Short mmCIF file of C-alpha atoms in Angstrom, two decimals:
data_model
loop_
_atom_site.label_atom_id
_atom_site.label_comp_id
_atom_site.label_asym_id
_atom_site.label_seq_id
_atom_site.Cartn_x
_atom_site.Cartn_y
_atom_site.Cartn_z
CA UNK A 1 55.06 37.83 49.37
CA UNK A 2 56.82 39.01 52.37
CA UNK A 3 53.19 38.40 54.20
CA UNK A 4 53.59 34.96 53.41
CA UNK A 5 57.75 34.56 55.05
CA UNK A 6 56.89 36.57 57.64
CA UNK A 7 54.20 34.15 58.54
CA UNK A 8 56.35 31.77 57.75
CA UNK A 9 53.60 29.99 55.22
CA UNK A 10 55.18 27.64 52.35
CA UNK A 11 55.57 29.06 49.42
CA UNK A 12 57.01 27.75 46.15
CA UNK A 13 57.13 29.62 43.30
CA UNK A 14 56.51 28.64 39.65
CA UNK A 15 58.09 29.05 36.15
CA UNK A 16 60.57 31.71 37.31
CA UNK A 17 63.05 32.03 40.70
CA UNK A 18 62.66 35.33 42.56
CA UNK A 19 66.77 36.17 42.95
CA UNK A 20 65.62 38.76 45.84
CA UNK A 21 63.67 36.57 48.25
CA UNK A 22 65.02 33.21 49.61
CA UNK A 23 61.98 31.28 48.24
CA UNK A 24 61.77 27.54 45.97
CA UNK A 25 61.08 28.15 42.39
CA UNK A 26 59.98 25.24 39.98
CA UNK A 27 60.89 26.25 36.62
CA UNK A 28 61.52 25.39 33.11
CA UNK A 29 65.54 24.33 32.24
CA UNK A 30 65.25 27.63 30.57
CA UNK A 31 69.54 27.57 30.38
CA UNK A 32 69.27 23.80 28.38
CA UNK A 33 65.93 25.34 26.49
CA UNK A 34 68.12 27.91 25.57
CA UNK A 35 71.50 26.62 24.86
CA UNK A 36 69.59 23.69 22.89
CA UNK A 37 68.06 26.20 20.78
CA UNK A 38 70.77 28.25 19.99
CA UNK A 39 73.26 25.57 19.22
CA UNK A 40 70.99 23.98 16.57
CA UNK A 41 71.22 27.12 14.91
CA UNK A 42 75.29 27.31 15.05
CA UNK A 43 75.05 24.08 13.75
CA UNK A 44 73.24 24.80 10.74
CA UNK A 45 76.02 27.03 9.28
CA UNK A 46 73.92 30.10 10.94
CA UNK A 47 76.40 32.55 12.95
CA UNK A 48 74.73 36.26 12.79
CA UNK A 49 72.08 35.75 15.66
CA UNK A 50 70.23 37.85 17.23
CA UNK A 51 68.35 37.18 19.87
CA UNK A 52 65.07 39.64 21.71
CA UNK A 53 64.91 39.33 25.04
CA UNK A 54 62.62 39.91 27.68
CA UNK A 55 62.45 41.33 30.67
CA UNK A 56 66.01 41.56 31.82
CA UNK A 57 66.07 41.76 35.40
CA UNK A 58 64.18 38.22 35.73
CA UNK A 59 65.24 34.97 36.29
CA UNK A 60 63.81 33.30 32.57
CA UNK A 61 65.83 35.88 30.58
CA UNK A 62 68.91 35.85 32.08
CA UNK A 63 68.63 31.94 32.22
CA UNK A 64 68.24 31.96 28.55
CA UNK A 65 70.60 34.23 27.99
CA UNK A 66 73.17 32.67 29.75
CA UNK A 67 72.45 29.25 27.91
CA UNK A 68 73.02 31.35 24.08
CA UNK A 69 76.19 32.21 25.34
CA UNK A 70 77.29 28.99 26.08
CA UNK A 71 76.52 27.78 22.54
CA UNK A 72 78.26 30.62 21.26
CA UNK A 73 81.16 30.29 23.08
CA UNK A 74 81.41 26.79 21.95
CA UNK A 75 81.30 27.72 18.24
CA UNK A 76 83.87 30.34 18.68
CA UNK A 77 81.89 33.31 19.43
CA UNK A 78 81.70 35.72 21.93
CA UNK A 79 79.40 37.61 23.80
CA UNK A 80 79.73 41.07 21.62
CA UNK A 81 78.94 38.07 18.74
CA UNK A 82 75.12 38.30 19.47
CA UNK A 83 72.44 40.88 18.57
CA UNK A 84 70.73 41.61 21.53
CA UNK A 85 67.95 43.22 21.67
CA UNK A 86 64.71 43.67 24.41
CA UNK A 87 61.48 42.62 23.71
CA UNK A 88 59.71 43.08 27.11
CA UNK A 89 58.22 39.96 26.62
CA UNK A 90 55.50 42.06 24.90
CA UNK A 91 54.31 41.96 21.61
CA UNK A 92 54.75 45.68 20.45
CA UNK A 93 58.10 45.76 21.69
CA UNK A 94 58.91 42.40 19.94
CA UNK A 95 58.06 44.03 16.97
CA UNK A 96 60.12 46.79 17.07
CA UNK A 97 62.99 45.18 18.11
CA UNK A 98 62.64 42.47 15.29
CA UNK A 99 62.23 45.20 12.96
CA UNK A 100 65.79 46.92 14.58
CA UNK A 101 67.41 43.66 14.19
CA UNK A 102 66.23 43.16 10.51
CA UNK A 103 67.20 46.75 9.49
CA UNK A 104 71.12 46.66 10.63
CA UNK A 105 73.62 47.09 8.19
CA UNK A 106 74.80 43.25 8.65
CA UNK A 107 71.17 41.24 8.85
CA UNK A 108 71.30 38.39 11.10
CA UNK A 109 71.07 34.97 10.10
CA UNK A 110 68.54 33.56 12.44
CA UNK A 111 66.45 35.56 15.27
CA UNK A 112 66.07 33.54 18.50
CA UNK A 113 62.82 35.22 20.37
CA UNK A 114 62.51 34.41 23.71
CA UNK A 115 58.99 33.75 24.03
CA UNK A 116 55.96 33.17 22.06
CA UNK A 117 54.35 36.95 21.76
CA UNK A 118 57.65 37.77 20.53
CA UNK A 119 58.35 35.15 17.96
CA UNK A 120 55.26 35.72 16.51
CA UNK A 121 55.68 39.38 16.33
CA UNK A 122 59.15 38.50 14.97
CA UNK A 123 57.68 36.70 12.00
CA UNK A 124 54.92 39.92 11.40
CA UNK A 125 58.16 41.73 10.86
CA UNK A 126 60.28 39.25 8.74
CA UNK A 127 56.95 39.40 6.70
CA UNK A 128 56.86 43.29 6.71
CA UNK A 129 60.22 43.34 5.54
CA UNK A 130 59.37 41.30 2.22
CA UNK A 131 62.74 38.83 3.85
CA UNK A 132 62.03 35.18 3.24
CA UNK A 133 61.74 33.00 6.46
CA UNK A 134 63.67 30.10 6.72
CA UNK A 135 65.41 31.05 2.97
CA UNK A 136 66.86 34.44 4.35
CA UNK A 137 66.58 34.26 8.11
CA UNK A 138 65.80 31.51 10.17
CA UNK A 139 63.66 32.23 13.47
CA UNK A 140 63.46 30.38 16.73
CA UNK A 141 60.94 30.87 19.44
CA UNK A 142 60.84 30.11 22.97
CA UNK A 143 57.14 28.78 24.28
CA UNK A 144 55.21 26.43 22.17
CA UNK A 145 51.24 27.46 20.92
CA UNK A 146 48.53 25.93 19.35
CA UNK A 147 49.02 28.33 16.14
CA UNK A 148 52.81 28.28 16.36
CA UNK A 149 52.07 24.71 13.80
CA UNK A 150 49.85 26.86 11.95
CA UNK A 151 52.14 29.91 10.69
CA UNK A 152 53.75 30.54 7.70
CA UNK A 153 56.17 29.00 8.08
CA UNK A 154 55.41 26.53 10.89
CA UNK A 155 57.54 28.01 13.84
CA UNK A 156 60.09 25.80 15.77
CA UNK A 157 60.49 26.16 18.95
CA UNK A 158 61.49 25.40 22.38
CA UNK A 159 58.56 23.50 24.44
CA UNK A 160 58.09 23.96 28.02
CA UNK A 161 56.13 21.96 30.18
CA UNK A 162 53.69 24.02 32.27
CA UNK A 163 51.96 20.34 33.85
CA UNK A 164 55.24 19.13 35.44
CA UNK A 165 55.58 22.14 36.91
CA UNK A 166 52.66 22.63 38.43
CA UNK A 167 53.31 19.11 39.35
CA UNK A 168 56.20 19.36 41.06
CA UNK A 169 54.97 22.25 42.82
CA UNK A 170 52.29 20.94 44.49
CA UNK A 171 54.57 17.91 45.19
CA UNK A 172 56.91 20.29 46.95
CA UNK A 173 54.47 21.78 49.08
CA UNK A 174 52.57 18.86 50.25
CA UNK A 175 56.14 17.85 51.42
CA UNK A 176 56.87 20.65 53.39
CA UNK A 177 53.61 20.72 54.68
CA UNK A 178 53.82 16.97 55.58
CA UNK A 179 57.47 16.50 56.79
CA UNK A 180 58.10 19.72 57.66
CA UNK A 181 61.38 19.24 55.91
CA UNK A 182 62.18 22.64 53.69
CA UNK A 183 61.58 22.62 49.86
CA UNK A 184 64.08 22.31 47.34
CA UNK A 185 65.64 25.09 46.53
CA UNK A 186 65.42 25.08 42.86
CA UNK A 187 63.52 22.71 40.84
CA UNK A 188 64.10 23.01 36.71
CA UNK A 189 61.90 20.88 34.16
CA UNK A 190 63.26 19.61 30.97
CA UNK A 191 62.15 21.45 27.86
CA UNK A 192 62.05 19.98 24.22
CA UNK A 193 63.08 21.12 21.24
CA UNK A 194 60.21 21.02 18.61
CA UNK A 195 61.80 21.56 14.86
CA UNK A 196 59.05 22.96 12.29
CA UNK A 197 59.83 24.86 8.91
CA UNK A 198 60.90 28.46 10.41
CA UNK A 199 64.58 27.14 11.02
CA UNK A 200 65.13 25.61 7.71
CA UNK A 201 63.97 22.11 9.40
CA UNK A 202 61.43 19.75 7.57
CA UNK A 203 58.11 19.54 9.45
CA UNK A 204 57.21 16.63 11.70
CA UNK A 205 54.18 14.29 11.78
CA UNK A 206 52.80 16.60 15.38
#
């Protein structure tokens, strides 16, 4: 990347903001996504979370992080409130920590995973465990998948959308290249909240 700035070539980066180099991103409103998510939980009465990361250091997870906390603050919770554990972003390591999570002396209400290797490998554990998904813990994934419909039970989640931002991208460079005008610094697409059975919420016509 540092080719690229030294050469001083356009460059706009996609679905997550690198915090080290002075470079545009385009990415998901993964704080709304997030915040979203976690407050439809509160709502529902639900107020042991936990919630697997990934990767910590990047842009995505702290995003989403940041945007639980700000539901939980608004329900009366703090930060020590929330389960936190780290995924990775991986599926073995989703796994694990999902199992961690479902073996503490106070089980959580609802798991929020944040993203969809995780969530599924969430569920593989909730099954492991013989605990009932949404009846005993509700689960909440971030990335949607053609499967995620499919599970048992159906798996809400929050939606990205991977076109717009490879829409807006492009957009962005062919402006710079055109106007010579820098890009915008940050760019964030809206994300949607798509309720299925896994939260406790009745399925929609897809």
């Amino acid at each position: 990347m540092a080719r690229y700035l030294e050469r001083r070539l356009p460059v706009v980066t996609v679905n997550r903001a690198l915090r080290d180099l002075p470079l545009p991103a385009v990415t998901s409103d993964n704080f709304q996504g997030a915040y979203e998510a976690t407050h439809h939980l509160l709502a529902k009465g639900l107020r042991r979370l936990a919630i697997i990361l990934g990767t910590p250091n990047v842009s995505t997870t702290q995003d989403r992080l940041a945007g639980c906390r700000r539901a939980a603050d608004e329900f009366g919770l703090g930060a020590d409130d929330l389960l936190l554990k780290v995924g990775y972003a991986r599926t073995a390591q989703g796994y694990q920590a999902a199992l961690e999570c479902l073996d503490t002396n106070s089980r959580p209400q609802a798991i929020f995973a944040f993203n969809n290797l995780m969530a599924e490998a969430a569920l593989m554990a909730i099954h492991r465990r013989r605990v009932r998904c949404p009846d005993d813990i509700a689960l909440m994934g971030f990335d949607d998948f053609r499967s995620a419909a499919a599970l048992t039970p159906p798996l809400s989640v929050v939606e990205q959308n991977p076109v717009a931002m490879g829409v807006k991208a492009v957009e962005e460079l062919a402006r710079v290249i055109e106007t010579g005008e820098p890009a915008q610094a940050l760019s964030r697409i809206p994300t949607r909240l798509v309720l299925r059975a896994s939260c406790g919420c009745a399925m929609p016509p897809e």
